[in-house]
Amino acid sequence: MRRILTVLLFACAALLGVVTPAQAHNVLIGSDPKDGAQLATGPEKITLTFDQPVRQGFAQISVTGPDGSRWEDGKTAVDSQEVGVGVRPLGPAGQYVVGYRILSSDGHPVAGKITFTLTAAGPGTASQPAPASSAAAPQAPDLSAQAAEAAQNGGAGMAVLWIAAALVVLGGATVVALRRTRGPGAAE
Amino acid sequence: MTATVERAPESGTVRRLLAGGLVSGAVLAVLAATALTAEEAVPGIALPGPLVEYGLPVLRVLLDLAAVAVVGLSLLPKLLGFDEPERTEPVMRRARPLAVTFAWAWAVLALVVIVFQTAELNPGALPTPGMIAEYVDNVGAGQGMLFSAACALAYAGFGLLAVRFGEKVPAELRIVIAFFGLLPIPVTGHAVDSVWHDPIMISMELHVMGSAAWTGGLLTIIMLVAADRGLLARVLPKFSRLATLALVLVSVSGLVNGLATMALTQGVELPGAVFTSDYGLLVVAKTACVALLVPFAAHIRFRLLPRIAERQGTAVAAWAAAEITVMGLAYGVAVALTTASMS
């Protein structure tokens, strides 16, 4: 028993050395404009600040106006702890909701929202109420391109191939072995 | 007191009661906890559909239970001992194929979980092999799951050798592989970024290994050994020492992890956050589960164990079934806890 514990502790230590480039669950610690701010003129850019660096890719920010129209402009950019997106000139006065969903550095998606109020109507008009899925769609093509590249370099693609092969071989062996044990086992 | 002469039909019901209690407890708890901690809808952001939102935690908890069964079945030969092969061998002959089956379930579930995790990050899109490869390449949680699946497959391989060659395949080897497969699972959960990261991670690993040994050990003993009073008289006292150690280890490491993770997260005020944040509430729920386990464990340890040691018939299976159901609840809450929001 003691031998096993020693082995396990060593294994634990080895694993920690490999896996832990310190990763944590991100928490929103600040934003520009601030949550609940009252603004006379619309911001040109929304910046959200997290306590940890945010992972590239997967980050989305949306700005929704009082009438449900969308005001964010361009792609969401991730710069270490700060995630930002441009904003078109805002239109009607009222409450705007900034929604976000980012990939936390420990690998979990984190979603949330902040709100700010525009006190005076701006010059902008809601031109295109973007469908909700448009934020996710542009990521798909470059994702698969990157994945193909990764598979060529023998990354996860190779691992999946190895596991698939192991599954087939072991699966066959399991069926054979279990059938063999069940044969005499049924007699007892 | 009660007549325990007719063993055979009763053990079938007990087995169903145990497995049913564990699985339904875990699934119900995880569904309730997921519903409680559901991501609130954010305007303009696509969130994963209900299939992913509820399917992923259910798969995760089933994976945990399969791993628990594998660990328990691996510990069985050490608990039975090797002195009386003619008595223990019939039990082991049933345990070994079961271990292989559960290792298979573990591996397959881990791979399916990777697919669901990819889908969670790409709401509205069906995961393609390219997206999955990308996910595993970039995100530690995916790599952890892949490593766990690989360990489960390796276990299935060695388990098959054990089915064929019996105890000539060292029990320690199987135990180590099973625990090794457990190690990456907490890495896929919450983590904090501070100097305390490594100690917290080690305590988390101990928590996972302790709870798997405790739940798995009890489950296998009641499932496979309880019908033979002579064998039970020898095995349960041995396991009882392990369980006491596990109880202390699991409750202390669990409390330390939960509180430390909250204390080290920015913007979380400790005493208040325990009752206001999802994370804190789930920590409270898990603590309540452990508190509920103590009387069951104590009853088995102090009231039933002396009579079991004298080979008298007892209602140990029913008590253990209740205890295992509570353990299932704790596992369900644990899965929700790994992704619950802090604030």
XYZ file of C-alpha atoms in Angstrom:
531
model
C 0.000 0.000 0.000
C 2.791 2.390 0.894
C 4.537 1.589 -2.376
C 1.399 2.534 -4.334
C 1.060 5.809 -2.459
C 4.646 6.727 -3.247
C 4.164 5.959 -6.916
C 0.944 7.979 -6.969
C 2.525 10.975 -5.323
C 5.360 10.944 -7.829
C 2.869 10.593 -10.657
C 0.931 13.512 -9.234
C 4.025 15.680 -9.075
C 5.069 14.733 -12.606
C 1.618 15.485 -13.963
C 1.506 18.843 -12.229
C 4.803 19.770 -13.796
C 3.406 19.048 -17.232
C -0.104 20.422 -17.124
C -0.114 23.504 -14.943
C 0.990 26.649 -16.727
C -1.166 28.291 -14.060
C -4.659 28.549 -15.409
C -7.593 30.050 -13.685
C -11.222 30.829 -14.044
C -11.522 34.354 -15.396
C -13.573 36.947 -13.580
C -14.578 40.289 -15.041
C -12.890 42.946 -12.894
C -13.470 46.085 -14.882
C -14.865 47.602 -18.046
C -14.904 50.764 -20.105
C -17.611 52.080 -19.970
C -18.302 50.932 -16.428
C -21.272 48.732 -15.560
C -24.319 50.943 -15.008
C -22.604 54.071 -16.375
C -24.677 57.031 -17.596
C -23.181 58.358 -20.823
C -24.065 61.469 -22.789
C -22.229 60.308 -25.908
C -21.820 56.734 -27.069
C -18.405 55.061 -26.637
C -16.334 54.206 -29.708
C -15.074 51.013 -28.171
C -16.077 48.599 -25.434
C -13.230 47.166 -23.378
C -13.711 44.425 -20.795
C -10.890 43.666 -18.367
C -10.529 40.245 -16.748
C -8.307 39.186 -13.870
C -6.463 36.690 -16.077
C -5.373 36.652 -19.708
C -8.228 35.537 -21.944
C -7.651 32.846 -24.568
C -7.470 33.833 -28.189
C -10.389 32.769 -30.354
C -13.885 31.991 -29.063
C -14.313 35.482 -27.519
C -17.501 37.328 -28.426
C -18.872 40.712 -27.393
C -22.243 42.045 -28.451
C -23.844 45.439 -27.884
C -27.638 45.387 -27.882
C -29.655 48.602 -27.927
C -32.914 49.397 -26.137
C -34.955 48.240 -29.142
C -33.019 45.001 -29.593
C -30.837 46.286 -32.430
C -27.118 45.473 -32.559
C -24.362 48.064 -32.438
C -21.001 46.272 -32.220
C -18.695 46.828 -35.144
C -16.015 44.475 -36.404
C -14.445 41.437 -34.755
C -13.831 41.013 -31.052
C -10.137 41.468 -30.293
C -8.337 39.790 -27.401
C -5.274 41.478 -25.940
C -4.116 39.523 -22.910
C -6.525 40.495 -20.108
C -8.483 42.949 -22.210
C -11.188 42.020 -24.665
C -12.539 44.777 -26.860
C -14.848 45.471 -29.749
C -15.600 48.615 -31.742
C -19.011 50.289 -31.499
C -20.860 52.134 -34.267
C -22.248 55.580 -33.381
C -25.133 54.813 -31.044
C -28.716 55.723 -31.867
C -31.679 56.010 -29.482
C -31.226 56.927 -25.847
C -31.874 54.194 -23.321
C -30.237 51.153 -21.843
C -27.620 49.250 -23.856
C -26.536 45.749 -22.886
C -22.993 44.549 -23.492
C -22.992 40.739 -23.545
C -19.817 38.657 -23.593
C -18.732 35.055 -23.714
C -15.021 34.315 -23.497
C -12.898 31.216 -23.086
C -11.427 31.401 -19.613
C -7.791 30.460 -19.271
C -8.800 27.252 -17.432
C -10.802 26.218 -20.482
C -14.337 27.072 -19.337
C -16.563 29.420 -21.251
C -17.530 32.405 -19.120
C -20.548 34.497 -20.104
C -22.041 37.624 -18.620
C -23.220 41.115 -19.320
C -22.856 44.734 -18.261
C -25.209 47.579 -19.027
C -24.839 51.298 -19.624
C -27.398 54.000 -20.310
C -27.186 56.512 -23.110
C -28.804 59.698 -21.817
C -28.971 61.617 -25.126
C -29.840 60.089 -28.477
C -26.881 59.755 -30.864
C -26.654 60.149 -34.645
C -26.525 56.424 -35.442
C -29.309 54.377 -36.981
C -29.849 50.689 -36.552
C -28.922 49.590 -40.052
C -28.615 45.859 -39.813
C -30.021 43.962 -36.849
C -27.447 41.197 -36.973
C -28.681 37.669 -36.312
C -27.401 36.169 -33.089
C -25.416 33.424 -34.788
C -23.315 35.779 -36.890
C -20.774 36.163 -34.119
C -19.928 32.476 -34.077
C -20.022 31.854 -37.801
C -16.840 33.623 -38.973
C -14.710 31.486 -36.668
C -15.590 28.201 -38.296
C -13.480 28.363 -41.477
C -10.209 29.447 -39.906
C -10.783 26.899 -37.127
C -10.843 23.979 -39.508
C -7.878 25.385 -41.405
C -5.893 25.558 -38.198
C -7.006 22.053 -37.267
C -5.871 20.654 -40.593
C -2.520 22.288 -39.985
C -2.372 20.790 -36.506
C -3.201 17.339 -37.834
C -0.397 17.647 -40.374
C 2.036 18.557 -37.640
C 1.007 15.434 -35.731
C -0.845 17.232 -32.936
C -4.222 16.187 -31.645
C -5.092 14.653 -34.996
C -2.458 11.961 -34.551
C -3.530 11.356 -30.963
C -7.099 10.803 -32.122
C -5.865 8.378 -34.768
C -3.833 6.418 -32.195
C -6.787 6.265 -29.838
C -9.103 5.141 -32.612
C -6.672 2.333 -33.494
C -6.351 1.338 -29.836
C -10.148 1.316 -29.534
C -10.517 -1.078 -32.457
C -7.798 -3.495 -31.271
C -8.908 -3.486 -27.639
C -12.551 -3.734 -28.623
C -11.892 -6.896 -30.574
C -9.868 -8.346 -27.709
C -12.606 -7.519 -25.185
C -15.288 -9.248 -27.200
C -13.139 -12.352 -27.644
C -11.992 -12.515 -24.013
C -15.394 -11.859 -22.449
C -17.043 -14.430 -24.693
C -14.406 -16.959 -23.662
C -14.914 -16.339 -19.927
C -18.672 -16.369 -20.226
C -18.611 -19.824 -21.846
C -17.266 -21.814 -18.844
C -18.722 -19.237 -16.417
C -22.241 -20.081 -17.515
C -21.731 -23.683 -16.465
C -21.021 -22.909 -12.806
C -32.861 -10.419 13.770
C -34.307 -10.680 10.315
C -34.023 -13.919 8.465
C -31.079 -13.712 6.115
C -31.065 -17.309 5.056
C -32.300 -16.738 1.548
C -29.373 -14.871 0.159
C -29.660 -15.282 -3.559
C -32.893 -13.424 -4.409
C -32.134 -10.665 -1.898
C -28.703 -9.914 -3.318
C -30.262 -9.221 -6.714
C -32.523 -6.512 -5.259
C -29.666 -5.091 -3.244
C -27.550 -4.831 -6.346
C -30.295 -2.996 -8.228
C -30.877 -0.748 -5.220
C -27.180 0.137 -4.996
C -26.584 0.818 -8.662
C -29.936 2.569 -9.057
C -29.363 4.721 -5.987
C -25.893 5.769 -7.043
C -26.738 6.549 -10.664
C -30.108 8.202 -10.080
C -28.753 10.196 -7.133
C -25.853 11.452 -9.207
C -27.903 12.266 -12.311
C -30.691 13.995 -10.367
C -28.200 16.035 -8.357
C -26.280 17.115 -11.430
C -29.450 18.082 -13.305
C -30.763 20.072 -10.346
C -27.414 21.778 -9.796
C -27.042 22.574 -13.500
C -30.527 24.061 -13.642
C -29.689 26.142 -10.578
C -26.415 27.445 -11.982
C -27.536 27.811 -15.611
C -25.769 30.555 -17.529
C -28.211 33.436 -17.696
C -29.204 34.419 -21.198
C -27.073 37.239 -22.509
C -28.611 39.306 -25.291
C -26.744 38.952 -28.549
C -24.580 36.008 -27.488
C -25.351 32.504 -28.695
C -25.375 30.002 -25.815
C -25.217 26.220 -26.231
C -28.556 24.448 -26.571
C -30.180 22.415 -23.805
C -28.771 19.158 -25.201
C -25.234 20.393 -24.542
C -26.090 22.376 -21.444
C -27.596 19.363 -19.649
C -26.008 16.539 -21.642
C -22.436 17.509 -20.853
C -22.802 17.432 -17.038
C -24.746 14.161 -17.178
C -22.026 12.557 -19.301
C -19.380 13.964 -16.973
C -21.018 12.444 -13.908
C -21.504 9.082 -15.652
C -17.794 9.180 -16.526
C -16.970 9.802 -12.874
C -19.151 6.875 -11.789
C -17.554 4.538 -14.344
C -14.135 5.598 -13.053
C -15.315 5.014 -9.469
C -16.436 1.502 -10.368
C -13.087 0.782 -12.034
C -11.159 2.026 -8.995
C -13.332 0.001 -6.617
C -12.957 -3.177 -8.670
C -9.180 -2.623 -8.824
C -8.936 -2.278 -5.051
C -10.941 -5.480 -4.510
C -8.042 -7.964 -4.870
C -5.997 -6.008 -2.300
C -8.948 -6.043 0.122
C -9.713 -9.725 -0.425
C -6.102 -10.773 0.037
C -4.426 -13.651 -1.719
C -4.356 -16.277 1.044
C -7.472 -18.226 0.157
C -7.737 -18.291 -3.617
C -10.438 -20.957 -3.592
C -12.727 -18.555 -1.697
C -11.794 -15.266 -3.334
C -11.312 -16.514 -6.873
C -15.073 -16.873 -7.651
C -15.572 -13.239 -6.599
C -12.591 -12.077 -8.624
C -13.765 -14.032 -11.632
C -16.877 -11.868 -11.647
C -15.005 -8.669 -10.817
C -12.435 -8.759 -13.617
C -14.733 -8.690 -16.664
C -16.833 -6.047 -14.889
C -13.724 -3.895 -14.481
C -12.975 -4.187 -18.198
C -16.550 -3.236 -19.085
C -16.493 -0.149 -16.860
C -13.064 0.866 -18.175
C -14.591 0.760 -21.647
C -17.505 2.904 -20.546
C -15.029 5.337 -18.971
C -12.942 5.649 -22.157
C -15.928 6.065 -24.470
C -17.584 8.613 -22.162
C -14.347 10.617 -21.957
C -14.187 10.806 -25.750
C -17.860 11.803 -26.016
C -17.290 14.450 -23.332
C -14.563 15.988 -25.514
C -17.071 16.265 -28.373
C -19.632 17.897 -26.066
C -17.045 20.302 -24.646
C -16.200 21.363 -28.186
C -19.883 21.893 -28.893
C -20.186 23.971 -25.716
C -17.531 26.376 -26.994
C -19.031 26.604 -30.469
C -22.719 27.182 -29.822
C -24.972 26.758 -32.805
C -22.474 24.673 -34.782
C -22.236 20.906 -34.978
C -18.677 19.961 -33.910
C -16.567 18.769 -36.817
C -13.413 16.635 -36.413
C -11.389 19.744 -37.216
C -13.038 21.732 -34.415
C -12.474 18.872 -31.976
C -8.792 18.627 -32.900
C -8.501 22.382 -32.467
C -10.151 22.181 -29.064
C -7.885 19.397 -27.834
C -4.836 21.197 -29.180
C -5.627 24.462 -27.417
C -7.526 23.710 -24.239
C -6.102 21.838 -21.270
C -9.505 20.383 -20.400
C -9.548 18.542 -23.725
C -6.035 17.209 -23.263
C -6.915 16.049 -19.756
C -9.950 14.146 -21.011
C -7.892 12.572 -23.796
C -5.252 11.458 -21.272
C -7.982 10.036 -19.047
C -9.455 8.119 -21.984
C -6.009 6.759 -22.834
C -5.534 5.559 -19.248
C -8.965 3.927 -19.281
C -8.066 2.132 -22.502
C -4.732 1.004 -21.055
C -6.673 -0.248 -18.037
C -9.023 -2.162 -20.314
C -5.960 -3.767 -21.902
C -4.423 -4.836 -18.599
C -7.862 -5.822 -17.327
C -8.188 -8.175 -20.277
C -4.817 -9.724 -19.429
C -6.116 -10.172 -15.879
C -9.291 -11.828 -17.189
C -7.083 -14.265 -19.044
C -4.196 -14.781 -16.575
C -5.832 -13.998 -13.209
C -3.853 -12.414 -10.382
C -0.564 -12.955 -12.183
C -1.243 -9.464 -13.529
C -0.268 -7.391 -10.476
C -3.200 -5.731 -8.723
C -0.990 -2.721 -7.918
C -0.448 -2.072 -11.608
C -4.182 -1.903 -12.258
C -4.742 0.326 -9.216
C -2.037 2.727 -10.366
C -3.387 2.943 -13.916
C -6.921 3.534 -12.633
C -5.766 6.351 -10.317
C -3.593 7.747 -13.077
C -6.677 8.080 -15.239
C -8.393 10.019 -12.436
C -5.571 12.554 -12.100
C -6.285 14.700 -15.170
C -10.002 15.042 -14.370
C -9.658 17.781 -11.701
C -7.227 19.604 -13.984
C -10.216 20.151 -16.263
C -12.060 21.975 -13.468
C -11.576 25.317 -11.778
C -8.144 26.535 -10.955
C -6.713 29.641 -9.365
C -3.700 31.631 -10.406
C -1.501 32.174 -7.381
C 1.420 30.663 -5.533
C -1.133 28.392 -3.882
C -2.030 26.829 -7.205
C 0.148 23.737 -6.821
C -0.818 22.903 -3.222
C -4.499 23.352 -4.123
C -4.091 21.091 -7.128
C -2.446 18.379 -5.016
C -5.185 18.626 -2.431
C -7.718 18.383 -5.269
C -6.038 15.230 -6.569
C -6.144 13.718 -3.087
C -9.828 14.648 -2.883
C -10.625 12.887 -6.147
C -8.577 9.787 -5.329
C -9.963 9.569 -1.790
C -13.581 9.830 -2.862
C -13.106 7.309 -5.689
C -11.472 4.780 -3.349
C -14.189 5.293 -0.732
C -17.237 5.130 -3.006
C -15.792 2.496 -5.319
C -14.583 0.287 -2.488
C -17.905 0.332 -0.662
C -19.831 -0.241 -3.883
C -17.797 -3.272 -4.949
C -17.756 -4.842 -1.503
C -21.516 -4.642 -1.059
C -22.152 -5.691 -4.658
C -19.788 -8.646 -4.854
C -18.760 -9.703 -1.355
C -21.764 -9.057 0.932
C -23.457 -12.349 -0.006
C -20.584 -14.316 1.571
C -20.649 -13.558 5.310
C -17.310 -15.184 6.003
C -15.560 -13.147 3.362
C -17.388 -9.966 4.391
C -16.200 -10.473 7.986
C -12.648 -10.317 6.722
C -12.936 -7.622 4.055
C -15.155 -4.985 5.682
C -12.932 -4.278 8.735
C -9.990 -3.803 6.358
C -12.023 -1.471 4.162
C -13.359 0.366 7.194
C -9.867 1.653 8.018
C -9.424 2.833 4.438
C -12.871 4.485 4.551
C -12.117 6.365 7.771
C -8.939 7.723 6.210
C -10.877 8.634 3.057
C -13.616 10.410 5.035
C -11.092 12.654 6.764
C -9.085 13.221 3.578
C -12.117 13.982 1.423
C -13.839 16.365 3.819
C -10.688 18.307 4.764
C -9.352 18.598 1.205
C -12.808 19.468 -0.108
C -13.320 22.304 2.368
C -9.796 23.621 1.833
C -10.198 23.555 -1.955
C -13.599 25.187 -2.021
C -12.757 27.972 0.402
C -9.260 28.581 -0.971
C -10.516 28.774 -4.550
C -13.077 31.380 -3.530
C -10.636 33.290 -1.334
C -8.052 33.510 -4.118
C -10.462 34.640 -6.831
C -10.524 38.388 -7.347
C -13.768 40.144 -6.578
C -15.088 37.370 -4.321
C -15.679 38.394 -0.700
C -15.429 35.324 1.408
C -17.981 35.013 4.153
C -20.744 36.465 2.019
C -19.902 34.697 -1.231
C -20.518 31.299 0.365
C -24.259 31.969 0.297
C -24.566 34.323 -2.660
C -22.460 32.736 -5.416
C -23.399 29.540 -7.235
C -20.017 28.120 -6.362
C -20.419 28.829 -2.665
C -23.906 27.296 -2.546
C -22.655 24.129 -4.222
C -19.772 23.925 -1.729
C -22.381 24.155 1.036
C -24.448 21.411 -0.640
C -21.421 19.123 -0.862
C -20.507 19.797 2.769
C -24.076 18.857 3.695
C -23.693 15.593 1.746
C -20.525 14.706 3.665
C -22.208 15.624 6.944
C -25.048 13.300 5.966
C -22.576 10.514 5.183
C -21.041 10.595 8.644
C -23.995 9.047 10.530
C -24.393 6.293 7.919
C -20.683 5.525 7.984
C -20.619 5.633 11.791
C -23.608 3.289 12.034
C -21.925 0.738 9.777
C -18.570 1.177 11.506
C -19.642 1.090 15.163
C -22.978 -0.758 15.253
C -22.867 -3.212 12.362
C -19.159 -3.974 12.027
C -18.786 -5.875 15.336
C -21.717 -8.101 14.362
C -20.409 -8.559 10.832
C -17.045 -9.581 12.279
C -18.899 -12.332 14.177
C -20.522 -13.393 10.917
C -24.055 -12.484 12.005
C -26.543 -11.346 9.409
C -27.061 -7.573 9.357
C -28.839 -4.979 7.280
C -25.499 -3.647 6.115
C -26.507 -3.725 2.441
C -29.470 -1.413 3.019
C -27.397 1.028 5.065
C -24.639 0.960 2.478
C -27.215 1.572 -0.278
C -28.372 4.707 1.544
C -24.783 5.832 2.036
C -23.955 5.229 -1.614
C -26.997 7.199 -2.768
C -25.750 10.194 -0.783
C -22.328 9.679 -2.354
C -24.023 9.768 -5.759
C -25.632 13.102 -4.836
C -22.214 14.440 -3.862
C -20.746 13.337 -7.195
C -23.556 15.071 -9.051
C -22.989 18.322 -7.174
C -19.230 17.961 -7.710
C -19.617 17.959 -11.483
C -21.741 21.105 -11.399
C -19.169 22.657 -9.072
C -16.343 22.268 -11.589
C -17.958 24.783 -13.932
C -20.104 26.889 -11.583
C -19.539 30.617 -11.715
C -17.733 32.245 -8.826
C -19.626 35.477 -8.569
